[in-house]
Short mmCIF file of C-alpha atoms in Angstrom, two decimals:
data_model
loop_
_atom_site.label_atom_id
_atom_site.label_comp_id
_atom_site.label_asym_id
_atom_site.label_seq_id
_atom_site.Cartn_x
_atom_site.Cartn_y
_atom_site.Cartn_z
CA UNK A 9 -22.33 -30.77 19.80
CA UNK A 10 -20.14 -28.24 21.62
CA UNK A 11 -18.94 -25.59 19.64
CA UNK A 12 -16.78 -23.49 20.08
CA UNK A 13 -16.54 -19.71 19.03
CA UNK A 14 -13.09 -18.88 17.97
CA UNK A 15 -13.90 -15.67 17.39
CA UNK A 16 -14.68 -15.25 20.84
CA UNK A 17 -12.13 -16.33 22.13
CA UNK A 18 -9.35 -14.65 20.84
CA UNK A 19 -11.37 -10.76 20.98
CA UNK A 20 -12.01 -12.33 24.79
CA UNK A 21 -7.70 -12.82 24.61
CA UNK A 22 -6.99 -9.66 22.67
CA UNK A 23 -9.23 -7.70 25.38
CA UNK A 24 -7.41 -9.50 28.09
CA UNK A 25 -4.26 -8.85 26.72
CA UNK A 26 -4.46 -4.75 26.21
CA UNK A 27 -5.63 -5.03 29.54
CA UNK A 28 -2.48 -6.30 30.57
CA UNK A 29 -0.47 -3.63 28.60
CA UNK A 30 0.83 -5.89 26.01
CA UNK A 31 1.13 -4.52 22.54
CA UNK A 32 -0.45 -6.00 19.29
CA UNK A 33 0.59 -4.51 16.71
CA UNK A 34 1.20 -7.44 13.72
CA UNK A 35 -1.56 -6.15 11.43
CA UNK A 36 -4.42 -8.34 13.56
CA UNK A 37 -2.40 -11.51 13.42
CA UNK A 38 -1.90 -13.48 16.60
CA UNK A 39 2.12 -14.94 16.72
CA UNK A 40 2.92 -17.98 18.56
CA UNK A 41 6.18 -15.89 19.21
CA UNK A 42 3.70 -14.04 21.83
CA UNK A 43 3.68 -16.34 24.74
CA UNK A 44 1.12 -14.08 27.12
CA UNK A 45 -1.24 -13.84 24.40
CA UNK A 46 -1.08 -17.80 23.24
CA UNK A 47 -1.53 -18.53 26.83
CA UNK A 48 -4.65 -16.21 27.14
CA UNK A 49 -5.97 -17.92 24.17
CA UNK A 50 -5.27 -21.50 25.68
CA UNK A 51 -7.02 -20.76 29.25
CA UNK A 52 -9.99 -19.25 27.43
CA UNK A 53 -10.49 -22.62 25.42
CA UNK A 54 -10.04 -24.53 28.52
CA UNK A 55 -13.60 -23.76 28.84
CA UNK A 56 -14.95 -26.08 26.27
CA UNK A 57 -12.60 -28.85 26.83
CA UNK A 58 -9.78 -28.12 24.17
CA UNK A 59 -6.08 -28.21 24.92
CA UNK A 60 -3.94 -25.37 22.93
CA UNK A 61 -0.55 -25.73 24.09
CA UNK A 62 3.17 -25.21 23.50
CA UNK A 63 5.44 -28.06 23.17
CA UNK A 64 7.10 -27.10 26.17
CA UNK A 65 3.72 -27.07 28.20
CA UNK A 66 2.58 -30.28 26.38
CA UNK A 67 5.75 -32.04 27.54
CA UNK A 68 4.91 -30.89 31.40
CA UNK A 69 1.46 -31.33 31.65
CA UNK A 70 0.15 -33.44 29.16
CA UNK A 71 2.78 -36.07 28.31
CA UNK A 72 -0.03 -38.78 28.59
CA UNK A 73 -1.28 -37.43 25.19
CA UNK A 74 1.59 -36.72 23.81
CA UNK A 75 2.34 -40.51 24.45
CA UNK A 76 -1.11 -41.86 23.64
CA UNK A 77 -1.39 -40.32 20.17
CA UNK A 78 1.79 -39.53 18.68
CA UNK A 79 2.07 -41.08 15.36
CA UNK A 80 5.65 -40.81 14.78
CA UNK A 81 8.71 -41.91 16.64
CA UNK A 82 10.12 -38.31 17.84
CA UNK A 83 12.49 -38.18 20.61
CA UNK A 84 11.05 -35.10 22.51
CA UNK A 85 14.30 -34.51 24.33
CA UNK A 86 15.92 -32.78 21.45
CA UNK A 87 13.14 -30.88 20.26
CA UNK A 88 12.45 -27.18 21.71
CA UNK A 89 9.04 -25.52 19.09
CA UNK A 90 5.93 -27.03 18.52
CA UNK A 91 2.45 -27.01 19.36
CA UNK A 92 -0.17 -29.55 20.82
CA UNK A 93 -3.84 -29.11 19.94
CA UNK A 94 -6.58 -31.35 21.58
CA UNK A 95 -9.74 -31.53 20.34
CA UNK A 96 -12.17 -33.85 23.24
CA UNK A 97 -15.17 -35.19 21.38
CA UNK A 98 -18.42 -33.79 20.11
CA UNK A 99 -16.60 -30.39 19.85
CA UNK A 100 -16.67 -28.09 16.71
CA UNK A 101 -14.04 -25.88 15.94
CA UNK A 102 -14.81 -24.14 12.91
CA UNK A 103 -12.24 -21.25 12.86
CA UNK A 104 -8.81 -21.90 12.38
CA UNK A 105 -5.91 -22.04 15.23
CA UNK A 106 -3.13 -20.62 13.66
CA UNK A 107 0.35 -20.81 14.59
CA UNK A 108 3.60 -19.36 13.14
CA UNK A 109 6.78 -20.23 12.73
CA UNK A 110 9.84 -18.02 11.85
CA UNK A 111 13.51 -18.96 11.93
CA UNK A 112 15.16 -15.44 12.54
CA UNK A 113 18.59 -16.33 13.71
CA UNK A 114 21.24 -16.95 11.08
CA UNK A 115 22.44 -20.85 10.86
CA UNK A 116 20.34 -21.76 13.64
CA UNK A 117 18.43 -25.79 12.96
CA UNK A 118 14.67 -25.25 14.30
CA UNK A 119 13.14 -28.01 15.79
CA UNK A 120 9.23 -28.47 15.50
CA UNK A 121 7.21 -31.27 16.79
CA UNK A 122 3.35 -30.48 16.56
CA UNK A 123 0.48 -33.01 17.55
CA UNK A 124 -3.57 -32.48 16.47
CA UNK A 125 -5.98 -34.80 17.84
CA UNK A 126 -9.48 -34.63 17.23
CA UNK A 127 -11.68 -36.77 19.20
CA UNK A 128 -14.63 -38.83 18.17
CA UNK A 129 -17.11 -36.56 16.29
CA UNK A 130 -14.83 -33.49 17.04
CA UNK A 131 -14.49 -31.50 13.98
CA UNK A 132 -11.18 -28.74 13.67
CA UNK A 133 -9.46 -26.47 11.30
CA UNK A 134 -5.78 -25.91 11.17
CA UNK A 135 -3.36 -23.23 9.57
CA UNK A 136 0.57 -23.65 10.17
CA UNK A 137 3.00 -20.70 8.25
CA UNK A 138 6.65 -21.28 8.48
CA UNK A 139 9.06 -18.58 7.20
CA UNK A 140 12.46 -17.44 7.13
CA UNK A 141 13.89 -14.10 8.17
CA UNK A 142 17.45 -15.09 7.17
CA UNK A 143 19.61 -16.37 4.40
CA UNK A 144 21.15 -19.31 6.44
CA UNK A 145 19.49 -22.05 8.38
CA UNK A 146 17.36 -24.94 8.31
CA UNK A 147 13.90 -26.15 9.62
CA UNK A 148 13.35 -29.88 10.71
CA UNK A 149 9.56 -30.34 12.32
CA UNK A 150 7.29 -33.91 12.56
CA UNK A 151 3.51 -33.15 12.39
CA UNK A 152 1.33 -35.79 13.46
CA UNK A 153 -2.37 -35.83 13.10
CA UNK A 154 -4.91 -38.59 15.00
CA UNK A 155 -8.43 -38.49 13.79
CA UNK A 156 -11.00 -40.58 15.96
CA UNK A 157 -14.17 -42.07 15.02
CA UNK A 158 -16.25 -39.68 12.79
CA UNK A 159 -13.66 -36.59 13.48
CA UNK A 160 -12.88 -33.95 10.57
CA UNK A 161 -10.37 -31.78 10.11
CA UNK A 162 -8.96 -29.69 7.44
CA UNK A 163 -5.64 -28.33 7.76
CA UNK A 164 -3.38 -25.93 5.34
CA UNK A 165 0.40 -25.06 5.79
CA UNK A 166 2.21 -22.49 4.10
CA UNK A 167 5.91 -22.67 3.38
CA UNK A 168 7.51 -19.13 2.63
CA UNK A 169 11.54 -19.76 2.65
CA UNK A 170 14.71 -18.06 1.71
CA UNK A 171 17.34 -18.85 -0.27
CA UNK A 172 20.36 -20.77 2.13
CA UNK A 173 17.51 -22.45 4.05
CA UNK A 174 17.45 -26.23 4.07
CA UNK A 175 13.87 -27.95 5.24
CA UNK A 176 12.78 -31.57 6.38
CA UNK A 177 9.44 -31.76 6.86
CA UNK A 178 7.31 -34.68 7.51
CA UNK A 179 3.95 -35.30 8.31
CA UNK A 180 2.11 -38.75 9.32
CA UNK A 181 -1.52 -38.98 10.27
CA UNK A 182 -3.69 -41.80 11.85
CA UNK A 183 -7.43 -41.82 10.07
CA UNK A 184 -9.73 -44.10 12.41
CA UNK A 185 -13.51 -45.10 11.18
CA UNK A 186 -15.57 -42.41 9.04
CA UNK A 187 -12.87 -40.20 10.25
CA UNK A 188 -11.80 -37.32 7.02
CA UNK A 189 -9.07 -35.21 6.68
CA UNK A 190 -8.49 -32.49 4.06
CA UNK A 191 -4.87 -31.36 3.76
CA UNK A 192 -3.46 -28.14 1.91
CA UNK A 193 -0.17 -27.59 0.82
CA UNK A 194 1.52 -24.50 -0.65
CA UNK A 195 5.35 -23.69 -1.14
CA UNK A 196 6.00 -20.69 -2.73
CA UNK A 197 9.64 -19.93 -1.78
CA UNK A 198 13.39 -20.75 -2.94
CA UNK A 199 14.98 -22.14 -0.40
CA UNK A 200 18.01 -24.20 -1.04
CA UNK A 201 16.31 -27.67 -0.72
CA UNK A 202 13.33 -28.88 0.49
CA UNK A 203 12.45 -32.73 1.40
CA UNK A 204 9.42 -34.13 2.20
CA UNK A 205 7.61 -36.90 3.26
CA UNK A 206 3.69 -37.14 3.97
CA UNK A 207 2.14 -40.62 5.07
CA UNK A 208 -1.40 -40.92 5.46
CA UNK A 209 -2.68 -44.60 7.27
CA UNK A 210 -6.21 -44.76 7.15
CA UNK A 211 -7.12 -47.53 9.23
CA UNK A 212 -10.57 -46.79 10.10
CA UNK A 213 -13.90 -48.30 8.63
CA UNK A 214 -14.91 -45.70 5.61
CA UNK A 215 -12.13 -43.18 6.54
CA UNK A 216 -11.23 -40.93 4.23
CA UNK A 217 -8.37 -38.39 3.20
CA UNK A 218 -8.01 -35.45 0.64
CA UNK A 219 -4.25 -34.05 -0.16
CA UNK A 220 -3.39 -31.36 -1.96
CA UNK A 221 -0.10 -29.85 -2.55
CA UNK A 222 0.78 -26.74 -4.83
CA UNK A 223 4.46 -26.20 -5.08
CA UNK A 224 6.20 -22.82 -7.31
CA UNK A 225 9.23 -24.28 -8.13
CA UNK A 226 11.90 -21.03 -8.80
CA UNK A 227 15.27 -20.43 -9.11
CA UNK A 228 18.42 -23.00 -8.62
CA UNK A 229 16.24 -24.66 -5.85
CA UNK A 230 16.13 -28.49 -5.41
CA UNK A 231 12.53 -30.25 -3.73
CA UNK A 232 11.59 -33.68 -3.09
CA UNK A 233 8.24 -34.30 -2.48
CA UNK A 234 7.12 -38.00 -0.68
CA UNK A 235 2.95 -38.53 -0.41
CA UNK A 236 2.27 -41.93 0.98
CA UNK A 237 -1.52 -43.08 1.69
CA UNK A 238 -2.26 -46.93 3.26
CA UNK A 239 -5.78 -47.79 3.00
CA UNK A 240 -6.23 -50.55 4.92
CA UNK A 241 -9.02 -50.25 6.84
CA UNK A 242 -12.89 -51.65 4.72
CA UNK A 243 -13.87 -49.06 2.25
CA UNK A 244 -11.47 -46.10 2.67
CA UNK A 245 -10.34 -44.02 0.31
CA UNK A 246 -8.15 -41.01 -0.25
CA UNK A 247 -7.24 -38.74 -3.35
CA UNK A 248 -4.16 -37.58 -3.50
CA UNK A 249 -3.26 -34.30 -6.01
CA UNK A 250 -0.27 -32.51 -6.54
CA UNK A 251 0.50 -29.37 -9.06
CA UNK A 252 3.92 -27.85 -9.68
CA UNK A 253 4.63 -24.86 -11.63
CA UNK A 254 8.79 -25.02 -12.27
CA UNK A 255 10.67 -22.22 -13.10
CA UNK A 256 13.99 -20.98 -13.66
CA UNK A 257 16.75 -24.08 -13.37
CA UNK A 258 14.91 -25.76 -10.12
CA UNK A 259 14.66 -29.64 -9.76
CA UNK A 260 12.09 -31.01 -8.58
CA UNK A 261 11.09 -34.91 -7.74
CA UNK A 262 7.37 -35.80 -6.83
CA UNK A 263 6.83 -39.40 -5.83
CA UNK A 264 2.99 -40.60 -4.72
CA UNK A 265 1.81 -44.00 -4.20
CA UNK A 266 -1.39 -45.29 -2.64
CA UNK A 267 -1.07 -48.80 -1.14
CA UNK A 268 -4.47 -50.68 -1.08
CA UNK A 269 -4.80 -53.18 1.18
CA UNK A 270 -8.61 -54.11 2.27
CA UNK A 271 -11.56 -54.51 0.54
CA UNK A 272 -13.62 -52.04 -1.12
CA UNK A 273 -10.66 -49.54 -0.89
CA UNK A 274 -10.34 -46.73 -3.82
CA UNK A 275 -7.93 -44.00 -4.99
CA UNK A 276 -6.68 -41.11 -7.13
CA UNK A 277 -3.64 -39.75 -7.79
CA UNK A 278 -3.70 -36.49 -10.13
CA UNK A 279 0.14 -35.00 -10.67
CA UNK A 280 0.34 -32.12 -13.02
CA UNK A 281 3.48 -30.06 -13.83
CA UNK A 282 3.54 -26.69 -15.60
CA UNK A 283 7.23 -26.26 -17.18
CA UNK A 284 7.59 -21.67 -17.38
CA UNK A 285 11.53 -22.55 -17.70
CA UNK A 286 14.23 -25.13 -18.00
CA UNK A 287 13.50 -26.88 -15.04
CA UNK A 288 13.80 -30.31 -14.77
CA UNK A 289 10.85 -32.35 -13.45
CA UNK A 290 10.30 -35.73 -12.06
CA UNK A 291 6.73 -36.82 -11.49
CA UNK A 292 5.83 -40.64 -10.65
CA UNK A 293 2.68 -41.66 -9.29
CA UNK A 294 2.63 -45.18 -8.11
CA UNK A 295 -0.49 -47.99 -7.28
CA UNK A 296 -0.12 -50.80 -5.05
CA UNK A 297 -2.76 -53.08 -4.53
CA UNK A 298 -2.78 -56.22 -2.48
CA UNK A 299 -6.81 -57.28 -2.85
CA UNK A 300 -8.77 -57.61 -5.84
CA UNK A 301 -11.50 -55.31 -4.45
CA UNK A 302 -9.91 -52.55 -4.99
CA UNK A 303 -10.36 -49.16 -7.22
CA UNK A 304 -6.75 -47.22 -7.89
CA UNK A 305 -6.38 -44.86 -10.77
CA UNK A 306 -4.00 -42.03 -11.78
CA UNK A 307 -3.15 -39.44 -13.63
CA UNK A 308 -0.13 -37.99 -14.66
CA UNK A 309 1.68 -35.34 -16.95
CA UNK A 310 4.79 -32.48 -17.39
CA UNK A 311 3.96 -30.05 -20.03
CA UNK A 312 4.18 -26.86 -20.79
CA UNK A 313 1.79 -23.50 -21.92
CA UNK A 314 -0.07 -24.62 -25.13
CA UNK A 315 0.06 -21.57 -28.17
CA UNK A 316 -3.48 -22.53 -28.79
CA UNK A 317 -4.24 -21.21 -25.16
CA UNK A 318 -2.12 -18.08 -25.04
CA UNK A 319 -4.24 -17.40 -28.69
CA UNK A 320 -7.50 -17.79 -27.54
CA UNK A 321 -6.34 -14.99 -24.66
CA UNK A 322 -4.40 -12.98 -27.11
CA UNK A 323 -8.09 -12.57 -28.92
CA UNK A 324 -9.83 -11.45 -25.51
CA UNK A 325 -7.17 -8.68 -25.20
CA UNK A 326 -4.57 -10.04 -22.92
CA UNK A 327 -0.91 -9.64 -23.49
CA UNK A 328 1.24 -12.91 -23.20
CA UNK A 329 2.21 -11.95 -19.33
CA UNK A 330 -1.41 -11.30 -18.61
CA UNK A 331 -2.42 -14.38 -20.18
CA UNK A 332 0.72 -16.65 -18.92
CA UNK A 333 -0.39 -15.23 -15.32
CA UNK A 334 -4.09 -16.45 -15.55
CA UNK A 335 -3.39 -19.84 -17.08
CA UNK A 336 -0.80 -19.96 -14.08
CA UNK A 337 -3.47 -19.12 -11.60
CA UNK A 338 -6.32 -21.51 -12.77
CA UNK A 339 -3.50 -24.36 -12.78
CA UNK A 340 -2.62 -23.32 -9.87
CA UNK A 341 -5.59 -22.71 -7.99
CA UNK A 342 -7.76 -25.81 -9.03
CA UNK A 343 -8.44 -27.19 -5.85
CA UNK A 344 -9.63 -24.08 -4.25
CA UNK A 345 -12.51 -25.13 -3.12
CA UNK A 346 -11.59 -27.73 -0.53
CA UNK A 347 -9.57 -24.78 1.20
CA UNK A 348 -11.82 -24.40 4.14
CA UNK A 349 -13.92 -20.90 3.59
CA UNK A 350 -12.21 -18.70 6.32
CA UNK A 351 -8.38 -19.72 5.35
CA UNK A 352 -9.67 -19.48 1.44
CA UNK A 353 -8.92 -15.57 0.67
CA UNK A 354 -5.50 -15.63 1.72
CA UNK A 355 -4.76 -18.90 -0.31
CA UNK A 356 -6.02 -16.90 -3.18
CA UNK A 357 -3.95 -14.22 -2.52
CA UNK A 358 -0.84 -16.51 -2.68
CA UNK A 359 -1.72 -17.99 -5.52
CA UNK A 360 -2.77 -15.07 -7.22
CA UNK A 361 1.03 -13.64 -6.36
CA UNK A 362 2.64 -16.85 -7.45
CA UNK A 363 0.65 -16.93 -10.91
CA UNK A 364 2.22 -13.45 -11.96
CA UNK A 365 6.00 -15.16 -10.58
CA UNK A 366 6.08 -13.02 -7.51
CA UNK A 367 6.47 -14.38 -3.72
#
């Protein structure tokens, strides 16, 4: 296997970069917004085969994969951000490529198309943030994901919107044989409306997909949430979880189905929703099976904080914020441990923020 040290790399990009008198000074964090040092990152990983490039780029030099593995229908023409990462096969990536998104100019529409592809037996770890830095706008972006034979990737995106910003989002990815991919979602913004749509085909032999999405529903915001997963290639299987804490007057609509379509197939849906407020909440989990050899359950339910539990951590010494915050945080935070280990500290950060109502 060729892996790759990402570490490496980007001191190797960093060192290249002073040298070059360009200034880094965002707290350690590499921007996408800083061309010279995305492209010093991209040459440097030329060197084991991968392909880090910006949409732009991608479109000039490497439409054949932009063809060859696009998932969704995206006319290209009318899109301007977005990022293509190649991973060629037999090559281990085990430190996240970032990349950061941040719509700064007010009522400006962003455009984002991003493509991952993971070769056979290549193995990668994503991170996405998108944020706004104004009151007025909206974000449109496509993310496709292609997974060959016996590839693995694990992938988290963090949305942190404003209120006045309106998002569509959707995100498709192709799941060949043995082939696993672990998603991560978090919102923890306002923004006027979210929508989105998440479709996961796993076509291969054995493949296999884990989704989870964590969404702090707040103020007079309205989000619809989409999670699709096809199994119908022999013996797949995906689980697909969701948890929303609502808060203040927010709506919020949560549709998942798992269509089952070849033998041996299974799946889970788990949607929970924690009511702090008068929010209203819409939850429906749906199963769709076409062949008796198949294994579909679900769970599903909208409640709120039970006295009984607030008691039991009124008589360990907590006050009713500390102990609303920590029953917040272990809702919240349940499916921690399929974040992948170097993205996990700052997902418990976030959720450790959103369980005491902040972000």
């Amino acid at each position: 296997m060729n892996r790759v040290d990402m570490r490496r790399v980007t001191q190797e990009a960093i060192r290249m970069a002073r040298e070059m008198g360009i200034a880094l000074e965002k707290g350690g964090t590499l921007f996408l917004d800083e061309g010279a040092v995305m492209h010093l990152i991209s040459e440097a990983l030329k060197e084991y085969g991968v392909i880090y490039a910006t949409l732009g780029e991608a479109k000039r030099e490497y439409s054949d994969i932009l063809e060859e593995y696009a998932v969704s229908r995206v006319d290209l023409s009318r899109v301007q951000d977005g990022i293509l990462v190649y991973v060629p096969r037999n090559t281990v990536i085990e430190e996240p490529i970032s990349t950061c998104y941040a719509l700064a100019r007010r009522g400006v529409v962003q455009r984002v198309y991003n493509l991952y592809v993971a070769e056979a037996n290549a193995h990668m770890v994503t991170s996405t943030g998108c944020y706004a830095l104004t009151d007025e706008g909206a974000h449109w972006s496509v993310t496709d994901v292609h997974l060959g034979e016996s590839a693995r990737a694990s992938s988290i995106m963090i949305h942190n919107w404003r209120p006045g910003i309106r998002v569509s989002m959707s995100k498709r990815a192709r799941i060949l044989d043995r082939a696993y991919l672990s998603a991560f979602y978090i919102n923890s913004s306002v923004p006027e409306r979210i929508t989105s749509m998440t479709e996961l085909l796993l076509e291969g032999e054995d493949s296999k997909a884990d989704s989870d999405t964590i969404v702090n529903a707040a103020g007079s915001s309205r989000y619809d949430y989409i999670s699709i997963a096809r199994l119908s290639g022999p013996g797949s299987s995906a689980q697909l979880l969701s948890r929303i804490v609502a808060r203040g007057s927010a709506e919020v609509r949560n549709v998942i189905r798992i269509e089952a379509s070849s033998p041996g197939t299974r799946g889970h849906i788990e949607c929970r929703a924690l009511q702090l407020g008068n929010a209203r909440v819409s939850t429906l989990p749906e199963l769709l099976s076409s062949t008796r050899d198949a294994e579909l359950t679900h769970e599903a339910s909208i409640g709120k904080i039970s006295r009984e539990q607030l008691n039991y951590l009124f008589t360990r010494g907590f006050d009713e914020e500390e102990a609303t915050s920590l029953i917040v945080k272990g809702f919240m935070g349940a499916g921690l441990g399929r974040v992948p280990e170097p993205l996990r500290p700052v997902v418990g950060r976030i959720i450790e923020e959103l369980s005491r109502g902040g972000m």
